[in-house]
Coordinates of C-alpha atoms in Angstrom, one line a residue:
M1 CA 131.3 110.4 93.1
S2 CA 130.7 110.1 89.4
V3 CA 127.3 109.5 87.9
Q4 CA 127.3 107.0 85.0
Q5 CA 124.6 106.3 82.4
S6 CA 122.6 103.1 82.0
Q7 CA 122.9 102.2 85.7
P8 CA 120.6 99.8 87.5
L9 CA 118.7 102.6 89.2
E10 CA 118.4 104.8 86.2
G11 CA 114.9 106.4 86.1
R12 CA 114.2 105.6 89.8
A13 CA 113.4 108.1 92.4
A14 CA 114.7 107.7 96.0
V15 CA 114.3 109.2 99.4
V16 CA 117.1 108.8 101.9
T17 CA 116.6 110.1 105.5
G18 CA 119.4 111.3 107.7
A19 CA 121.4 111.7 104.6
G20 CA 123.3 114.9 105.4
R21 CA 126.3 113.0 107.0
G22 CA 127.7 109.6 107.7
L23 CA 125.8 106.5 106.5
G24 CA 122.9 108.4 105.0
R25 CA 125.2 110.6 102.9
A26 CA 127.1 107.5 101.6
E27 CA 123.9 105.8 100.8
A28 CA 122.5 108.8 99.0
L29 CA 125.7 109.2 96.9
E30 CA 125.6 105.5 96.1
L31 CA 122.0 105.5 94.9
A32 CA 122.8 108.6 92.8
R33 CA 125.9 106.9 91.4
L34 CA 123.7 104.0 90.3
G35 CA 121.4 106.3 88.5
A36 CA 118.6 107.3 91.0
S37 CA 117.3 110.8 91.5
V38 CA 117.4 111.5 95.2
V39 CA 115.6 113.5 97.8
V40 CA 118.3 114.0 100.5
N41 CA 116.6 114.4 103.9
D42 CA 118.4 115.7 107.0
F43 CA 116.7 117.5 109.9
G44 CA 117.8 121.1 110.4
Q45 CA 117.9 124.5 108.7
P46 CA 120.8 126.2 106.9
G47 CA 123.1 128.0 109.3
R48 CA 126.8 129.0 109.5
D49 CA 129.9 127.0 109.4
G50 CA 132.9 127.2 111.8
S51 CA 134.2 130.3 110.1
G52 CA 131.0 132.2 110.5
E53 CA 130.2 131.9 106.8
A54 CA 126.6 131.1 105.7
S55 CA 126.1 127.3 105.2
A56 CA 123.5 125.6 103.1
G57 CA 123.1 122.9 105.6
P58 CA 124.1 119.2 105.3
A59 CA 121.1 118.1 103.2
E60 CA 121.6 120.7 100.6
E61 CA 125.4 120.1 100.6
V62 CA 124.9 116.5 99.7
A63 CA 122.3 117.3 97.1
A64 CA 124.6 119.8 95.6
E65 CA 127.4 117.2 95.5
I66 CA 125.1 114.8 93.6
R67 CA 124.1 117.5 91.1
A68 CA 127.7 118.6 90.6
A69 CA 128.5 115.0 89.6
G70 CA 125.7 115.0 87.0
G71 CA 122.9 113.5 89.0
Q72 CA 119.6 114.8 90.2
A73 CA 118.9 115.6 93.8
V74 CA 116.9 118.0 96.0
A75 CA 117.2 118.6 99.7
H76 CA 114.5 118.2 102.4
T77 CA 115.1 119.4 106.0
G78 CA 112.0 118.2 107.7
D79 CA 111.8 116.0 110.8
V80 CA 110.8 112.4 109.8
A81 CA 109.4 111.8 113.3
D82 CA 106.8 114.5 112.6
H83 CA 103.9 112.8 110.7
D84 CA 103.1 115.8 108.6
Q85 CA 106.7 116.5 107.7
A86 CA 107.2 112.9 106.7
R87 CA 104.2 113.3 104.4
T88 CA 105.8 116.3 102.9
L89 CA 109.1 114.4 102.4
I90 CA 107.5 111.6 100.4
G91 CA 105.4 114.2 98.6
T92 CA 108.6 116.0 97.6
A93 CA 109.8 112.9 95.7
I94 CA 106.5 112.5 94.0
D95 CA 106.1 116.2 93.1
T96 CA 109.7 116.5 91.9
Y97 CA 110.2 113.2 90.1
G98 CA 106.7 112.1 89.4
K99 CA 106.9 109.0 91.7
L100 CA 108.8 107.3 94.5
D101 CA 110.6 104.0 93.9
I102 CA 113.0 103.7 96.8
L103 CA 112.8 104.6 100.5
V104 CA 115.9 104.3 102.7
N105 CA 115.2 105.0 106.3
N106 CA 118.4 106.0 108.1
A107 CA 117.7 109.0 110.4
G108 CA 118.5 108.4 114.1
I109 CA 119.9 109.7 117.3
L110 CA 121.5 108.3 120.4
R111 CA 120.8 108.9 124.1
D112 CA 122.8 106.2 125.8
R113 CA 122.3 105.2 129.4
M114 CA 121.7 102.1 131.5
I115 CA 118.1 101.2 132.1
F116 CA 118.3 102.3 135.7
S117 CA 119.7 105.7 134.8
M118 CA 117.5 106.4 131.7
G119 CA 114.9 109.2 131.9
E120 CA 111.6 109.3 130.1
E121 CA 112.8 112.0 127.6
E122 CA 115.8 109.9 126.6
W123 CA 113.6 106.9 126.0
D124 CA 110.9 108.9 124.1
A125 CA 113.4 110.8 121.9
V126 CA 115.1 107.7 120.6
I127 CA 111.9 105.8 120.0
R128 CA 110.4 108.8 118.3
V129 CA 113.1 109.4 115.8
H130 CA 114.1 105.8 115.0
L131 CA 110.8 103.8 115.2
K132 CA 108.2 106.5 114.6
G133 CA 110.4 108.0 111.9
H134 CA 110.6 104.7 110.1
F135 CA 106.8 104.2 110.4
N136 CA 105.9 107.7 109.2
T137 CA 107.9 107.6 105.9
T138 CA 106.9 103.9 105.3
H139 CA 103.3 104.7 105.8
F140 CA 103.2 107.5 103.2
A141 CA 105.4 105.6 100.8
S142 CA 103.1 102.5 101.1
V143 CA 100.0 104.6 100.4
H144 CA 101.7 105.9 97.2
W145 CA 102.7 102.4 96.0
R146 CA 99.3 100.9 96.8
E147 CA 97.5 103.7 94.9
R148 CA 99.9 103.3 91.9
S149 CA 99.4 99.5 91.9
K150 CA 95.6 99.8 91.9
A151 CA 95.8 102.3 89.0
A152 CA 98.2 100.1 87.1
G153 CA 96.2 96.9 87.8
G154 CA 99.3 95.1 89.0
P155 CA 102.6 95.3 90.9
V156 CA 104.7 98.4 90.8
Y157 CA 108.4 99.0 91.7
G158 CA 109.0 99.7 95.3
R159 CA 112.0 99.2 97.6
I160 CA 112.3 99.9 101.3
V161 CA 115.6 99.6 103.2
N162 CA 115.3 100.1 106.9
T163 CA 118.2 100.6 109.4
S164 CA 118.3 98.3 112.4
S165 CA 121.3 97.6 114.5
E166 CA 123.5 94.9 116.1
A167 CA 122.5 96.6 119.4
F168 CA 119.1 94.9 119.0
L169 CA 120.6 91.5 118.0
A170 CA 123.3 91.5 120.8
G171 CA 121.3 93.2 123.5
S172 CA 123.4 96.3 124.1
A173 CA 123.3 96.9 127.9
G174 CA 123.9 100.6 127.7
Q175 CA 121.3 101.3 125.0
P176 CA 117.9 100.0 126.1
N177 CA 116.1 102.7 124.1
Y178 CA 118.1 102.2 121.0
A179 CA 118.0 98.4 121.1
A180 CA 114.2 98.5 121.6
A181 CA 113.7 101.0 118.7
K182 CA 116.0 98.9 116.4
G183 CA 114.1 95.7 117.4
G184 CA 110.9 97.4 116.6
I185 CA 112.2 98.4 113.2
V186 CA 112.8 94.7 112.4
G187 CA 109.2 93.9 113.3
L188 CA 108.0 96.9 111.2
T189 CA 110.1 95.6 108.3
T190 CA 108.9 92.0 108.3
S191 CA 105.2 93.2 108.7
T192 CA 105.6 95.7 105.9
A193 CA 107.3 93.1 103.7
L194 CA 104.3 90.8 103.9
A195 CA 101.8 93.5 103.6
L196 CA 103.3 95.1 100.4
A197 CA 104.6 92.1 98.5
K198 CA 101.5 91.9 96.4
Y199 CA 102.0 95.4 95.2
G200 CA 105.6 94.7 94.0
V201 CA 107.3 96.3 97.0
T202 CA 110.1 94.7 99.1
A203 CA 111.2 95.7 102.6
N204 CA 114.4 94.7 104.2
A205 CA 116.5 95.8 107.2
I206 CA 120.2 96.1 107.6
C207 CA 122.4 96.2 110.7
P208 CA 125.3 98.4 109.7
R209 CA 128.4 99.0 111.7
A210 CA 130.0 102.3 110.8
R211 CA 132.0 105.2 112.2
T212 CA 129.8 108.3 112.0
R213 CA 129.2 111.4 114.0
M214 CA 126.4 109.6 115.9
T215 CA 128.6 106.6 116.8
E216 CA 131.9 108.4 117.4
D217 CA 131.7 107.7 121.1
V218 CA 130.7 104.0 120.5
F219 CA 133.8 103.3 118.4
Q220 CA 136.3 105.7 119.9
G221 CA 138.5 102.7 120.9
F222 CA 138.7 101.5 117.3
Q223 CA 141.4 103.4 115.4
E224 CA 141.4 104.0 111.7
P225 CA 144.1 102.1 109.8
A226 CA 147.3 104.1 109.4
D227 CA 148.5 102.3 106.3
G228 CA 146.0 103.8 103.9
R229 CA 143.6 100.9 103.9
L230 CA 139.9 101.6 104.0
D231 CA 138.6 101.9 107.5
P232 CA 136.6 98.7 108.3
L233 CA 134.1 101.1 109.9
A234 CA 133.8 103.3 106.9
P235 CA 130.2 104.0 105.7
A236 CA 131.5 103.0 102.2
H237 CA 131.2 99.4 103.3
V238 CA 127.5 99.8 103.8
A239 CA 126.3 101.9 100.9
P240 CA 126.7 99.2 98.2
L241 CA 124.4 96.8 100.0
V242 CA 121.8 99.5 100.2
G243 CA 122.2 100.1 96.5
Y244 CA 121.8 96.4 95.8
L245 CA 118.7 96.1 97.9
A246 CA 117.2 99.1 96.1
S247 CA 117.8 97.5 92.7
P248 CA 115.9 95.2 90.4
A249 CA 118.5 92.5 91.2
A250 CA 117.1 92.2 94.7
A251 CA 113.5 91.5 93.6
R252 CA 113.5 88.1 95.5
V253 CA 115.0 89.6 98.7
N254 CA 112.2 90.5 101.0
G255 CA 111.6 90.6 104.7
Q256 CA 115.3 89.9 105.4
L257 CA 117.8 91.1 108.0
L258 CA 121.4 91.6 107.0
V259 CA 124.5 92.6 109.0
V260 CA 127.0 94.6 107.0
H261 CA 130.4 96.2 107.8
G262 CA 134.1 96.0 106.9
G263 CA 133.7 94.1 103.6
M264 CA 131.3 91.5 105.0
V265 CA 127.6 90.8 104.6
A266 CA 125.9 88.3 106.9
I267 CA 122.3 87.1 106.5
V268 CA 120.6 86.7 109.9
E269 CA 118.4 83.6 110.2
R270 CA 114.9 83.9 111.6
P271 CA 114.4 82.7 115.2
K272 CA 114.0 79.0 115.7
V273 CA 112.3 77.0 118.5
A274 CA 114.9 75.6 120.8
A275 CA 112.7 73.4 122.9
K276 CA 109.0 72.6 123.4
F277 CA 107.1 71.2 126.4
D278 CA 103.5 70.0 126.5
A279 CA 101.3 70.0 129.5
A280 CA 100.2 66.6 130.8
K281 CA 96.6 67.8 130.8
E282 CA 94.8 70.9 129.3
A283 CA 96.9 73.5 131.1
F284 CA 100.2 73.7 132.9
T285 CA 100.5 73.9 136.7
F286 CA 103.3 75.8 138.4
E287 CA 104.7 72.5 139.6
E288 CA 104.7 70.9 136.2
L289 CA 106.4 74.0 134.7
D290 CA 109.0 73.8 137.4
E291 CA 109.7 70.2 136.6
S292 CA 110.0 70.9 132.9
L293 CA 111.7 74.3 132.6
S294 CA 114.0 74.4 135.6
P295 CA 116.2 71.4 134.5
Y296 CA 116.3 72.8 131.0
Y297 CA 117.6 76.1 132.0
A298 CA 119.9 74.6 134.7
A299 CA 121.8 72.9 131.8
R300 CA 122.2 76.1 129.9
P301 CA 124.9 78.8 130.5
P302 CA 123.4 81.8 132.5
S303 CA 124.7 84.2 129.8
E304 CA 122.9 82.4 127.0
T305 CA 119.9 84.6 126.4
F306 CA 117.8 85.4 123.3
A307 CA 120.4 88.0 122.4
A308 CA 123.0 86.9 119.9
A309 CA 126.2 88.5 121.2
E310 CA 128.3 86.3 118.9
I311 CA 127.2 88.4 116.0
L312 CA 129.5 91.2 117.3
G313 CA 132.4 88.9 116.4
L314 CA 131.6 88.6 112.7
K315 CA 134.3 90.0 110.4
R316 CA 135.6 89.5 106.9
E317 CA 138.0 86.6 106.6
K318 CA 141.4 87.8 105.6
D319 CA 142.9 86.7 102.2

């Protein structure tokens, strides 16, 4: 990574959660490359590496990498799913850089099981880290932007990039907790986009597909190219979109959901009404619903649900 001057995010301060490895790391490095000062968040304390030597921990390692390239970065090792620690995270950006301009929510975990095998702890843990973690940081960032806007008497600069997943769009059968959390994040994003627009803040969600430590089991059947080409599942495919959404260039992009991987970005359309039926009188009866809905669904393939499995087939068209 090399930090250049006069970049689109120069003078901006950013927080990236889950940024010690994988997607978050690539996103933090990209924001720094574009000129932003970054708070690199990753849960966990410094420890020891495989050789037994003292390790600064992944968050500090990424922050040090940014500083070594000429950028500005500090590490934060708190748990974003803890309300008070999320408050401290946002406060770290404000105390260090005088403000917050960009929030990238990426932190997450997996606890994959089918719905009939999943335990309460596996459900709660994933909802807590993904959905509550997104809420916590967004809440404190929004308080900051609202206060700044009131003090300025007009809109300020604010960008939120949230991380959803194709598991929500396609209805991943083995990930009911993860799919539910990621669907909730989309709802949180669209609500936030409408609530904060008047303050100058945008909120968008991405559905990235990338090979990371968290997803190594998910993509274990997909081999990296052996001919030196960039892995289609490399986080490097995702980070530039995050940089764009965080920039002034994306001022008119708000409340959107985008799928990104392997040199491709797809804009997901909002849900549309497929059919509508009206009661003959004030309210439906069971018999009338049976007469209206049963023939409609009889004509549709049983596998055609609200889930959009075809999104999993999206890929970059070859030259």
